[in-house]
Short mmCIF file of C-alpha atoms and ligand atoms in Angstrom, two decimals:
data_model
loop_
_atom_site.label_atom_id
_atom_site.label_comp_id
_atom_site.label_asym_id
_atom_site.label_seq_id
_atom_site.Cartn_x
_atom_site.Cartn_y
_atom_site.Cartn_z
CA UNK A 1 -35.87 -19.12 -21.59
CA UNK A 2 -37.78 -16.36 -21.99
CA UNK A 3 -39.25 -14.43 -18.02
CA UNK A 4 -41.89 -11.78 -17.39
CA UNK A 5 -40.91 -10.21 -15.09
CA UNK A 6 -43.72 -8.04 -12.66
CA UNK A 7 -43.48 -5.32 -9.98
CA UNK A 8 -46.34 -3.47 -8.54
CA UNK A 9 -44.38 -3.09 -4.63
CA UNK A 10 -45.75 0.25 -4.47
CA UNK A 11 -46.17 3.36 -7.24
CA UNK A 12 -44.24 1.85 -10.02
CA UNK A 13 -46.17 -0.49 -12.69
CA UNK A 14 -43.81 -2.39 -14.42
CA UNK A 15 -43.25 -4.63 -16.32
CA UNK A 16 -39.81 -6.59 -18.11
CA UNK A 17 -39.17 -9.62 -20.64
CA UNK A 18 -35.85 -11.06 -20.30
CA UNK A 19 -34.39 -13.87 -22.34
CA UNK A 20 -31.50 -16.20 -20.36
CA UNK A 21 -29.21 -19.32 -21.60
CA UNK A 22 -27.00 -21.22 -19.56
CA UNK A 23 -25.89 -20.85 -15.64
CA UNK A 24 -23.78 -19.82 -13.07
CA UNK A 25 -20.93 -18.37 -14.55
CA UNK A 26 -22.18 -19.17 -18.18
CA UNK A 27 -25.51 -17.64 -17.51
CA UNK A 28 -25.84 -14.51 -20.01
CA UNK A 29 -28.96 -12.50 -20.61
CA UNK A 30 -30.39 -10.35 -23.11
CA UNK A 31 -33.37 -7.43 -22.70
CA UNK A 32 -36.15 -7.76 -24.83
CA UNK A 33 -38.10 -4.81 -23.21
CA UNK A 34 -38.71 -3.45 -19.83
CA UNK A 35 -41.61 -0.49 -18.90
CA UNK A 36 -42.39 1.70 -15.84
CA UNK A 37 -45.84 3.01 -15.26
CA UNK A 38 -45.23 5.86 -12.43
CA UNK A 39 -48.10 7.03 -10.31
CA UNK A 40 -45.49 9.69 -8.81
CA UNK A 41 -47.58 12.59 -9.64
CA UNK A 42 -50.96 11.65 -8.25
CA UNK A 43 -49.45 10.73 -4.95
CA UNK A 44 -48.06 13.82 -4.97
CA UNK A 45 -51.51 15.80 -3.11
CA UNK A 46 -50.66 13.33 -0.37
CA UNK A 47 -47.12 13.42 0.28
CA UNK A 48 -46.59 10.15 -0.15
CA UNK A 49 -48.00 6.95 -1.78
CA UNK A 50 -51.71 6.00 -0.44
CA UNK A 51 -52.30 2.36 -1.58
CA UNK A 52 -55.50 1.86 -2.19
CA UNK A 53 -54.76 4.72 -4.80
CA UNK A 54 -51.56 3.08 -5.81
CA UNK A 55 -53.68 -0.66 -6.27
CA UNK A 56 -56.86 1.18 -7.74
CA UNK A 57 -54.19 2.39 -10.52
CA UNK A 58 -51.61 -0.29 -10.94
CA UNK A 59 -55.09 -2.24 -11.66
CA UNK A 60 -56.10 0.04 -14.57
CA UNK A 61 -52.69 -0.21 -15.72
CA UNK A 62 -51.24 -3.45 -15.72
CA UNK A 63 -52.89 -4.44 -18.62
CA UNK A 64 -52.97 -1.87 -21.13
CA UNK A 65 -49.23 -1.94 -20.45
CA UNK A 66 -49.02 -6.26 -20.68
CA UNK A 67 -50.44 -4.92 -23.77
CA UNK A 68 -47.63 -3.14 -24.96
CA UNK A 69 -45.13 -4.63 -23.70
CA UNK A 70 -46.30 -7.79 -25.99
CA UNK A 71 -46.75 -5.68 -29.44
CA UNK A 72 -43.41 -4.26 -29.10
CA UNK A 73 -42.15 -7.49 -28.22
CA UNK A 74 -43.34 -9.53 -31.11
CA UNK A 75 -40.63 -9.91 -33.21
CA UNK A 76 -39.31 -12.13 -30.93
CA UNK A 77 -42.85 -14.16 -30.39
CA UNK A 78 -43.58 -14.38 -34.19
CA UNK A 79 -45.81 -18.16 -33.26
CA UNK A 80 -48.88 -17.80 -30.91
CA UNK A 81 -50.94 -20.54 -29.83
CA UNK A 82 -54.17 -20.15 -28.74
CA UNK A 83 -55.96 -20.42 -24.98
CA UNK A 84 -58.21 -22.76 -25.18
CA UNK A 85 -58.55 -22.70 -21.66
CA UNK A 86 -59.60 -18.61 -21.62
CA UNK A 87 -62.77 -18.96 -20.82
CA UNK A 88 -62.29 -21.94 -17.96
CA UNK A 89 -59.69 -19.57 -16.48
CA UNK A 90 -61.67 -16.50 -15.99
CA UNK A 91 -64.59 -18.54 -14.68
CA UNK A 92 -61.62 -19.95 -12.16
CA UNK A 93 -60.86 -16.61 -11.21
CA UNK A 94 -64.44 -14.16 -11.57
CA UNK A 95 -65.42 -14.50 -7.49
CA UNK A 96 -61.80 -13.87 -6.12
CA UNK A 97 -60.94 -11.64 -8.11
CA UNK A 98 -64.17 -9.35 -9.06
CA UNK A 99 -64.29 -8.98 -5.41
CA UNK A 100 -60.64 -8.38 -4.09
CA UNK A 101 -59.60 -6.48 -7.17
CA UNK A 102 -62.17 -4.87 -9.54
CA UNK A 103 -59.88 -2.89 -11.21
CA UNK A 104 -57.91 -5.15 -12.48
CA UNK A 105 -60.71 -7.63 -13.08
CA UNK A 106 -62.57 -4.81 -15.09
CA UNK A 107 -59.59 -4.68 -17.02
CA UNK A 108 -58.98 -8.32 -17.67
CA UNK A 109 -62.51 -8.73 -19.46
CA UNK A 110 -61.29 -6.22 -21.79
CA UNK A 111 -57.78 -8.20 -22.73
CA UNK A 112 -59.00 -9.80 -25.55
CA UNK A 113 -54.98 -9.76 -26.84
CA UNK A 114 -54.55 -12.65 -23.30
CA UNK A 115 -55.86 -15.18 -25.64
CA UNK A 116 -53.25 -15.78 -27.57
CA UNK A 117 -50.55 -16.86 -25.90
CA UNK A 118 -47.04 -16.00 -26.72
CA UNK A 119 -43.89 -18.35 -26.49
CA UNK A 120 -43.01 -16.63 -22.35
CA UNK A 121 -41.67 -19.33 -20.92
CA UNK A 122 -42.13 -18.76 -17.04
CA UNK A 123 -43.05 -15.66 -15.15
CA UNK A 124 -41.47 -13.64 -12.35
CA UNK A 125 -43.54 -11.11 -9.15
CA UNK A 126 -42.41 -9.03 -6.22
CA UNK A 127 -44.25 -11.22 -3.01
CA UNK A 128 -42.79 -8.56 -1.00
CA UNK A 129 -41.38 -6.07 0.62
CA UNK A 130 -43.77 -3.74 0.07
CA UNK A 131 -47.77 -2.11 0.18
CA UNK A 132 -49.67 -5.09 0.60
CA UNK A 133 -52.63 -3.89 -1.90
CA UNK A 134 -50.78 -3.25 -4.39
CA UNK A 135 -48.99 -5.91 -4.07
CA UNK A 136 -51.52 -7.95 -4.92
CA UNK A 137 -52.17 -6.33 -8.27
CA UNK A 138 -48.95 -7.93 -9.11
CA UNK A 139 -49.29 -11.39 -7.72
CA UNK A 140 -53.15 -11.74 -8.83
CA UNK A 141 -52.18 -11.27 -12.64
CA UNK A 142 -49.27 -13.70 -12.26
CA UNK A 143 -51.49 -16.29 -10.99
CA UNK A 144 -54.49 -15.43 -13.35
CA UNK A 145 -51.72 -15.27 -16.47
CA UNK A 146 -49.59 -18.80 -15.10
CA UNK A 147 -53.30 -20.30 -15.11
CA UNK A 148 -53.74 -19.20 -18.59
CA UNK A 149 -50.76 -20.23 -20.29
CA UNK A 150 -49.87 -22.79 -18.11
CA UNK A 151 -46.64 -21.40 -17.65
CA UNK A 152 -44.82 -21.82 -13.45
CA UNK A 153 -45.28 -18.29 -11.49
CA UNK A 154 -42.04 -17.42 -9.86
CA UNK A 155 -42.27 -15.28 -5.76
CA UNK A 156 -39.58 -13.30 -5.82
CA UNK A 157 -38.24 -10.60 -2.95
CA UNK A 158 -38.03 -6.25 -4.73
CA UNK A 159 -34.83 -6.58 -2.26
CA UNK A 160 -32.76 -9.38 -3.52
CA UNK A 161 -34.09 -7.61 -7.64
CA UNK A 162 -32.09 -4.58 -6.08
CA UNK A 163 -29.43 -6.54 -5.82
CA UNK A 164 -29.75 -7.56 -9.09
CA UNK A 165 -30.71 -5.15 -10.66
CA UNK A 166 -27.27 -3.62 -10.02
CA UNK A 167 -25.19 -5.86 -11.97
CA UNK A 168 -27.18 -5.53 -14.88
CA UNK A 169 -24.40 -3.89 -17.57
CA UNK A 170 -26.71 -1.32 -19.24
CA UNK A 171 -23.74 0.38 -21.25
CA UNK A 172 -25.18 -3.04 -23.52
CA UNK A 173 -28.35 -2.10 -26.66
CA UNK A 174 -30.99 -4.42 -25.47
CA UNK A 175 -31.52 -7.49 -27.47
CA UNK A 176 -27.60 -8.36 -27.41
CA UNK A 177 -26.73 -10.54 -24.94
CA UNK A 178 -24.37 -9.93 -22.65
CA UNK A 179 -23.17 -10.95 -19.57
CA UNK A 180 -23.85 -10.33 -15.27
CA UNK A 181 -21.68 -7.81 -13.25
CA UNK A 182 -19.27 -10.76 -11.90
CA UNK A 183 -19.36 -10.67 -8.43
CA UNK A 184 -16.50 -11.78 -5.51
CA UNK A 185 -18.00 -13.32 -2.31
CA UNK A 186 -18.14 -12.00 0.00
CA UNK A 187 -19.88 -8.88 -0.74
CA UNK A 188 -21.39 -6.43 1.02
CA UNK A 189 -24.77 -4.43 -0.50
CA UNK A 190 -25.92 -0.94 0.72
CA UNK A 191 -29.68 -0.98 -0.23
CA UNK A 192 -31.93 2.52 0.34
CA UNK A 193 -34.90 3.20 -0.69
CA UNK A 194 -38.01 4.65 0.06
CA UNK A 195 -39.13 1.83 2.28
CA UNK A 196 -35.68 0.17 3.15
CA UNK A 197 -31.55 1.08 4.47
CA UNK A 198 -30.26 -1.94 4.59
CA UNK A 199 -26.92 -3.44 4.81
CA UNK A 200 -27.16 -6.66 3.54
CA UNK A 201 -23.41 -9.25 3.66
CA UNK A 202 -23.93 -11.76 0.70
CA UNK A 203 -21.31 -15.22 1.05
CA UNK A 204 -23.32 -16.09 -2.61
CA UNK A 205 -25.69 -15.93 -5.37
CA UNK A 206 -28.96 -16.26 -2.92
CA UNK A 207 -27.55 -16.35 0.68
CA UNK A 208 -28.54 -13.25 2.07
CA UNK A 209 -27.83 -11.99 5.64
CA UNK A 210 -29.23 -7.98 6.83
CA UNK A 211 -26.54 -7.03 9.83
CA UNK A 212 -27.91 -3.42 9.53
CA UNK A 213 -30.91 -1.63 9.32
CA UNK A 214 -32.49 1.93 9.97
CA UNK A 215 -34.16 1.79 13.55
CA UNK A 216 -37.02 4.03 12.32
CA UNK A 217 -37.11 5.96 8.83
CA UNK A 218 -35.65 4.93 5.91
CA UNK A 219 -33.14 6.57 4.35
CA UNK A 220 -35.81 7.92 1.18
CA UNK A 221 -38.16 8.24 3.42
CA UNK A 222 -36.15 10.61 5.27
CA UNK A 223 -34.93 12.06 2.20
CA UNK A 224 -38.96 12.33 0.94
CA UNK A 225 -39.93 14.24 4.58
CA UNK A 226 -37.25 16.66 4.48
CA UNK A 227 -37.71 17.19 0.96
CA UNK A 228 -41.70 18.19 2.16
CA UNK A 229 -40.12 20.21 5.04
CA UNK A 230 -38.42 22.75 2.96
CA UNK A 231 -41.38 23.14 0.21
CA UNK A 232 -40.29 20.82 -1.96
CA UNK A 233 -42.63 18.22 -4.16
CA UNK A 234 -43.22 14.17 -3.67
CA UNK A 235 -40.98 12.10 -4.11
CA UNK A 236 -38.35 14.93 -2.51
CA UNK A 237 -35.26 13.25 -2.75
CA UNK A 238 -34.48 14.45 -5.97
CA UNK A 239 -35.65 17.63 -5.65
CA UNK A 240 -33.11 17.69 -2.47
CA UNK A 241 -30.37 16.67 -3.96
CA UNK A 242 -30.91 18.72 -7.05
CA UNK A 243 -31.53 21.81 -4.60
CA UNK A 244 -28.09 20.48 -2.73
CA UNK A 245 -25.59 20.71 -5.69
CA UNK A 246 -27.58 24.37 -6.68
CA UNK A 247 -25.38 24.83 -2.66
CA UNK A 248 -22.24 22.72 -3.16
CA UNK A 249 -21.85 24.62 -6.73
CA UNK A 250 -22.59 28.53 -5.35
CA UNK A 251 -20.94 27.61 -2.43
CA UNK A 252 -23.31 27.98 -0.11
CA UNK A 253 -21.66 27.22 3.76
CA UNK A 254 -24.61 25.34 5.49
CA UNK A 255 -25.95 27.46 7.89
CA UNK A 256 -26.40 25.08 11.00
CA UNK A 257 -24.34 21.59 11.69
CA UNK A 258 -27.29 18.87 11.45
CA UNK A 259 -25.85 15.40 13.43
CA UNK A 260 -24.42 12.02 11.82
CA UNK A 261 -26.66 9.49 13.39
CA UNK A 262 -25.49 6.95 15.27
CA UNK A 263 -22.36 7.20 13.29
CA UNK A 264 -20.00 6.46 16.41
CA UNK A 265 -22.12 2.69 17.86
CA UNK A 266 -20.54 -0.21 17.43
CA UNK A 267 -22.86 -2.13 15.50
CA UNK A 268 -24.80 -1.37 11.62
CA UNK A 269 -27.99 0.18 12.18
CA UNK A 270 -29.61 3.08 10.94
CA UNK A 271 -31.16 6.10 12.25
CA UNK A 272 -32.54 9.16 10.24
CA UNK A 273 -36.01 10.32 11.85
CA UNK A 274 -33.08 12.02 14.54
CA UNK A 275 -31.69 14.38 11.39
CA UNK A 276 -35.69 15.09 10.40
CA UNK A 277 -36.28 16.66 13.85
CA UNK A 278 -33.22 18.71 13.77
CA UNK A 279 -33.95 19.52 10.18
CA UNK A 280 -37.82 21.13 10.96
CA UNK A 281 -35.88 22.63 14.56
CA UNK A 282 -33.59 24.16 12.47
CA UNK A 283 -36.02 25.50 9.95
CA UNK A 284 -38.79 27.07 12.74
CA UNK A 285 -35.52 28.91 14.94
CA UNK A 286 -34.68 30.49 10.78
CA UNK A 287 -38.38 31.41 10.77
CA UNK A 288 -38.34 33.41 13.79
CA UNK A 289 -35.26 35.14 13.19
CA UNK A 290 -36.46 36.21 10.21
CA UNK A 291 -33.35 34.19 7.89
CA UNK A 292 -35.83 31.37 6.54
CA UNK A 293 -34.50 32.91 3.12
CA UNK A 294 -33.32 30.50 -0.25
CA UNK A 295 -30.09 30.45 0.43
CA UNK A 296 -30.51 29.21 3.77
CA UNK A 297 -32.99 26.24 2.43
CA UNK A 298 -29.85 25.11 -0.14
CA UNK A 299 -27.58 25.43 2.83
CA UNK A 300 -29.83 23.55 4.74
CA UNK A 301 -30.55 20.87 1.88
CA UNK A 302 -26.65 20.65 1.55
CA UNK A 303 -25.52 19.25 4.75
CA UNK A 304 -28.80 17.90 5.11
CA UNK A 305 -27.60 15.35 2.67
CA UNK A 306 -23.81 15.70 3.55
CA UNK A 307 -25.14 14.05 6.81
CA UNK A 308 -26.79 11.09 4.95
CA UNK A 309 -23.92 10.58 2.97
CA UNK A 310 -21.56 10.07 5.83
CA UNK A 311 -23.87 7.78 7.74
CA UNK A 312 -24.07 5.50 4.84
CA UNK A 313 -20.53 5.86 3.98
CA UNK A 314 -19.09 4.99 7.73
CA UNK A 315 -21.09 2.66 7.93
CA UNK A 316 -20.56 0.98 4.70
CA UNK A 317 -16.95 0.72 5.18
CA UNK A 318 -17.44 -0.20 8.65
CA UNK A 319 -19.34 -3.46 7.41
CA UNK A 320 -16.48 -3.80 4.29
CA UNK A 321 -13.77 -3.75 7.00
CA UNK A 322 -16.27 -6.70 9.49
CA UNK A 323 -16.83 -8.80 6.71
CA UNK A 324 -13.74 -8.52 4.54
CA UNK A 325 -16.19 -7.96 1.88
CA UNK A 326 -14.30 -8.11 -1.98
CA UNK A 327 -16.65 -6.00 -3.53
CA UNK A 328 -19.51 -3.19 -2.55
CA UNK A 329 -22.85 -2.90 -3.87
CA UNK A 330 -25.10 -0.48 -3.47
CA UNK A 331 -28.48 -0.70 -4.91
CA UNK A 332 -32.61 1.11 -4.06
CA UNK A 333 -34.03 4.30 -5.46
CA UNK A 334 -31.32 6.28 -3.69
CA UNK A 335 -28.74 4.60 -5.51
CA UNK A 336 -29.37 7.36 -7.97
CA UNK A 337 -28.32 9.94 -5.43
CA UNK A 338 -25.30 11.62 -7.29
CA UNK A 339 -23.37 13.14 -3.56
CA UNK A 340 -23.50 9.54 -2.44
CA UNK A 341 -22.25 7.50 -5.90
CA UNK A 342 -19.14 10.30 -5.73
CA UNK A 343 -18.57 8.82 -2.44
CA UNK A 344 -19.33 5.45 -2.46
CA UNK A 345 -16.49 5.46 -5.85
CA UNK A 346 -14.31 7.15 -3.57
CA UNK A 347 -14.37 3.78 -0.99
CA UNK A 348 -14.24 0.85 -3.21
CA UNK A 349 -10.81 3.39 -4.64
CA UNK A 350 -9.80 3.18 -0.88
CA UNK A 351 -10.81 -0.76 -0.22
CA UNK A 352 -9.58 -1.72 -3.56
CA UNK A 353 -12.97 -3.68 -4.60
CA UNK A 354 -15.60 -2.87 -7.79
CA UNK A 355 -17.97 -0.68 -6.71
CA UNK A 356 -21.84 -2.29 -8.69
CA UNK A 357 -24.58 0.38 -9.02
CA UNK A 358 -27.30 0.19 -11.24
CA UNK A 359 -27.96 2.79 -13.79
CA UNK A 360 -29.76 5.64 -12.68
CA UNK A 361 -32.48 4.72 -15.08
CA UNK A 362 -32.53 1.29 -13.10
CA UNK A 363 -32.45 2.56 -9.70
CA UNK A 364 -36.17 2.74 -9.07
CA UNK A 365 -38.40 0.21 -9.51
CA UNK A 366 -38.54 -1.65 -11.83
CA UNK A 367 -39.50 -5.24 -13.05
CA UNK A 368 -36.37 -5.85 -15.11
CA UNK A 369 -34.24 -6.56 -12.27
CA UNK A 370 -37.50 -8.98 -11.04
CA UNK A 371 -37.27 -10.88 -14.12
CA UNK A 372 -33.53 -11.49 -13.81
CA UNK A 373 -34.08 -13.00 -10.19
CA UNK A 374 -36.81 -15.40 -11.25
CA UNK A 375 -34.58 -16.56 -14.46
CA UNK A 376 -31.40 -17.06 -12.24
CA UNK A 377 -33.36 -18.84 -9.55
CA UNK A 378 -32.64 -22.47 -11.07
CA UNK A 379 -35.33 -24.41 -8.97
CA UNK A 380 -38.35 -22.54 -9.32
CA UNK A 381 -41.36 -23.37 -6.77
CA UNK A 382 -44.48 -22.92 -8.62
CA UNK A 383 -46.04 -20.92 -6.79
CA UNK A 384 -49.99 -20.31 -7.88
CA UNK A 385 -50.38 -19.87 -4.28
CA UNK A 386 -48.41 -17.38 -3.12
CA UNK A 387 -49.47 -14.80 -0.80
CA UNK A 388 -47.98 -10.93 -0.92
CA UNK A 389 -45.73 -10.81 1.91
CA UNK A 390 -45.90 -6.18 3.15
CA UNK A 391 -42.92 -7.09 5.46
CA UNK A 392 -40.43 -9.68 3.71
CA UNK A 393 -36.94 -10.40 4.85
CA UNK A 394 -34.25 -10.95 3.10
CA UNK A 395 -32.80 -15.15 3.64
CA UNK A 396 -31.29 -17.50 2.36
CA UNK A 397 -33.47 -17.52 -1.22
CA UNK A 398 -32.37 -20.32 -3.64
CA UNK A 399 -30.68 -19.22 -6.60
CA UNK A 400 -27.82 -21.12 -8.85
O1 KG4 B 501 -36.73 1.85 -4.94
P1 KG4 B 501 -37.20 2.92 -5.21
O2 KG4 B 501 -37.75 3.76 -6.30
O3 KG4 B 501 -38.57 2.69 -4.22
C1 KG4 B 501 -39.02 2.09 -2.40
O4 KG4 B 501 -38.84 0.88 -2.98
O5 KG4 B 501 -38.94 2.78 -2.07
O6 KG4 B 501 -36.64 4.15 -4.38
C2 KG4 B 501 -37.80 5.77 -3.52
C3 KG4 B 501 -36.76 6.66 -2.95
C4 KG4 B 501 -37.75 8.02 -2.81
O7 KG4 B 501 -38.05 7.82 -1.26
C5 KG4 B 501 -36.81 8.97 -3.39
O8 KG4 B 501 -36.77 9.92 -2.95
C6 KG4 B 501 -35.67 8.40 -3.50
O9 KG4 B 501 -35.55 6.58 -3.49
N1 KG4 B 501 -34.65 8.92 -4.33
C7 KG4 B 501 -33.91 9.65 -4.36
C8 KG4 B 501 -33.56 10.72 -5.49
N2 KG4 B 501 -33.86 9.40 -6.28
C9 KG4 B 501 -34.84 8.80 -5.65
N3 KG4 B 501 -32.70 10.33 -2.80
C10 KG4 B 501 -32.04 11.25 -2.32
N4 KG4 B 501 -31.06 11.33 -4.09
C11 KG4 B 501 -31.72 11.08 -5.22
N5 KG4 B 501 -31.51 11.33 -6.57
ZN1 ZN B 502 -37.64 -0.51 -4.27
#
């Protein structure tokens, strides 16, 4: 079974091809190709992702990326058929796409390679959560291709993608069959990205319950906002983290003590906006008294990262105890953070349970995780009428 994954929920245009076989314990996959085209540099001028710009860029870039993906996957697609309904499919989509998504439509019109049908069995596309104008690009392309190639389209939850993406064993090279990391249930997943901070109880693959979430800013958003206050470029998370690591290595002490928000509260929720405000006041005060220099900045970055690490780890440890979790999962863009990875490694040792995290290059948004969720879905409903869901929430999904 070959699945094409499409991901356009934020500022990465991503496509992947994945082959799978078996089910349950014998489920195996091999990665054929996974490509990500980041728009981060374009959005940095705005200090955040600008939705209509993201939509336009996805529309322009996704067909050239698909062309590249299929070319690179050619050894897997020797026999191809000719799409005899090419013209008919263009006619069917013309009105809708030329009005709602002109950039995508223009690229589709120039994409002659689409008439050759590769041996792809199904398409998995991110339905949400994410930026709706951006999500629509992937969904529209998915609908067009599933009609043209006459294969099913499966709607995938982006956050489920981050969970399953953490189970990919990246040590094996592309093209080699492998198993997913084995999860013992119940499992707890901490999902941390630019738009989300969630603790998810997982009782079986596909059965998710959000038991804690942020009441204001997501943790990645907090990293990005604080990085901006410290004069670092967008997306600021990795820059801030590097500055904090420098401070750690040079034993720079934090100039102030920041709060550990919600740490003593009797629930699993998070709040990060107060932390950002505390950083802002600390900077203003230091500027007034002439103490705001590079050492102060580095110390503050370290204290911020420590405050976030303390909060996320304390809340996750409580959740492990509450549900008696047997596996700990961390996923989402912020899971690339070294301080968090070290702390979560300690937690997993303390509780004697395995910790699964995505490899660095799969921690950010990618389409491999989306293809994988689609492939695990054993009852693919043909979702050619799917709508983007910007605020989609994890719940019970139909998996293996
Ligand atoms: O999952 P993701 O790629 O996109 C969303 O779905 O949001 O996450 C992006 C977020 C950004 O806020 C970025 O600053 C943050 O992940 N991030 C980091 C690190 N690498 C990426 N935050 C802290 N430390 C890092 N090393
Ligand atoms: Zn994400």
